[in-house]
Amino acid sequence: MGACLTAAWADPFGAPPDAKHAWGVHDDNRPPVKKIAALPGQVPSDAKVLFDGTPASIAANWCDSAGKPTKWVVDEAGDLISVRGAGYIFT
């Protein structure tokens, strides 16, 4: 029982700052997160669009498990469709 209580109360406020993290968990001095706002219907400026409904975006950003161009296709509606035997796709 004593070991459980010791573990529970060892660090109730999260990890302290260290070499990889400038602020501790729940640190009131941590700067606020920068929010990237986009206009409705637009992509945030810091985003990378992996699929935009075009075959060109598939060729540019997606491959199969061997690193070769994927066999998945884009239909007339702009949907990404798996083809039998095409396997997984990766970015």
Coordinates of C-alpha atoms in Angstrom, one line a residue:
M1 CA 0.0 0.0 0.0
G2 CA 2.8 2.4 0.9
A3 CA 4.5 1.8 -2.5
C4 CA 1.2 2.7 -4.3
L5 CA 0.8 5.9 -2.4
T6 CA 4.4 6.9 -3.0
A7 CA 4.0 6.3 -6.8
A8 CA 0.7 8.2 -6.8
W9 CA 2.2 11.3 -5.1
A10 CA 5.7 11.2 -6.6
D11 CA 5.1 13.9 -9.2
P12 CA 1.4 15.1 -9.2
F13 CA 2.0 18.0 -11.6
G14 CA 3.7 16.1 -14.4
A15 CA 7.3 16.0 -15.6
P16 CA 9.6 19.0 -14.9
P17 CA 11.5 20.8 -17.6
D18 CA 14.5 18.9 -19.1
A19 CA 16.9 19.1 -21.9
K20 CA 14.3 18.3 -24.5
H21 CA 11.4 20.3 -23.1
A22 CA 11.7 23.9 -22.1
W23 CA 8.6 23.9 -19.9
G24 CA 7.2 21.4 -17.5
V25 CA 3.7 19.9 -17.8
H26 CA 1.1 22.4 -16.7
D27 CA 3.7 25.2 -16.5
D28 CA 1.9 28.6 -16.2
N29 CA 4.9 30.2 -18.0
R30 CA 4.5 28.1 -21.1
P31 CA 3.6 30.4 -24.1
P32 CA 0.2 29.9 -25.6
V33 CA 0.0 27.6 -28.6
K34 CA 0.2 29.4 -32.0
K35 CA -3.2 29.0 -33.7
I36 CA -3.1 28.9 -37.5
A37 CA -6.4 30.3 -38.7
A38 CA -7.6 29.6 -42.2
L39 CA -10.4 31.2 -44.0
P40 CA -13.4 29.0 -44.5
G41 CA -12.7 26.5 -47.4
Q42 CA -9.0 27.2 -47.3
V43 CA -6.0 25.2 -46.0
P44 CA -4.0 26.6 -43.1
S45 CA -0.7 28.1 -44.3
D46 CA 1.4 25.5 -42.4
A47 CA -0.5 22.4 -43.7
K48 CA 0.8 20.0 -46.4
V49 CA -2.1 18.7 -48.5
L50 CA -1.6 15.0 -49.1
F51 CA -4.8 14.5 -51.2
D52 CA -6.8 17.1 -53.0
G53 CA -9.0 14.8 -55.1
T54 CA -6.7 14.8 -58.1
P55 CA -4.5 12.0 -59.6
A56 CA -1.6 14.3 -59.5
S57 CA -1.7 14.5 -55.7
I58 CA -1.7 10.7 -55.5
A59 CA 1.4 10.6 -57.7
A60 CA 3.2 13.3 -55.8
N61 CA 2.5 12.2 -52.2
W62 CA 1.6 8.5 -52.0
C63 CA 3.4 5.2 -52.7
D64 CA 3.0 1.5 -52.1
S65 CA 4.9 -0.6 -49.5
A66 CA 7.9 -0.9 -51.9
G67 CA 8.1 2.8 -52.5
K68 CA 6.7 2.6 -56.0
P69 CA 3.7 4.6 -57.3
T70 CA 0.5 3.3 -55.8
K71 CA -2.1 1.5 -57.9
W72 CA -5.0 3.2 -56.1
V73 CA -7.1 5.4 -58.3
V74 CA -9.1 8.6 -58.2
D75 CA -12.7 8.3 -59.6
E76 CA -14.7 11.0 -61.4
A77 CA -16.0 12.3 -58.0
G78 CA -12.5 12.8 -56.7
D79 CA -12.7 9.9 -54.3
L80 CA -9.6 7.8 -53.6
I81 CA -10.4 4.1 -54.5
S82 CA -8.5 1.0 -53.5
V83 CA -7.9 -1.4 -56.4
R84 CA -7.9 -5.2 -55.7
G85 CA -4.4 -6.3 -55.0
A86 CA -3.0 -2.8 -54.7
G87 CA -2.1 -3.2 -51.0
Y88 CA -1.6 -0.4 -48.5
I89 CA -0.6 3.2 -49.4
F90 CA 2.0 5.3 -47.6
T91 CA 2.9 9.0 -47.6

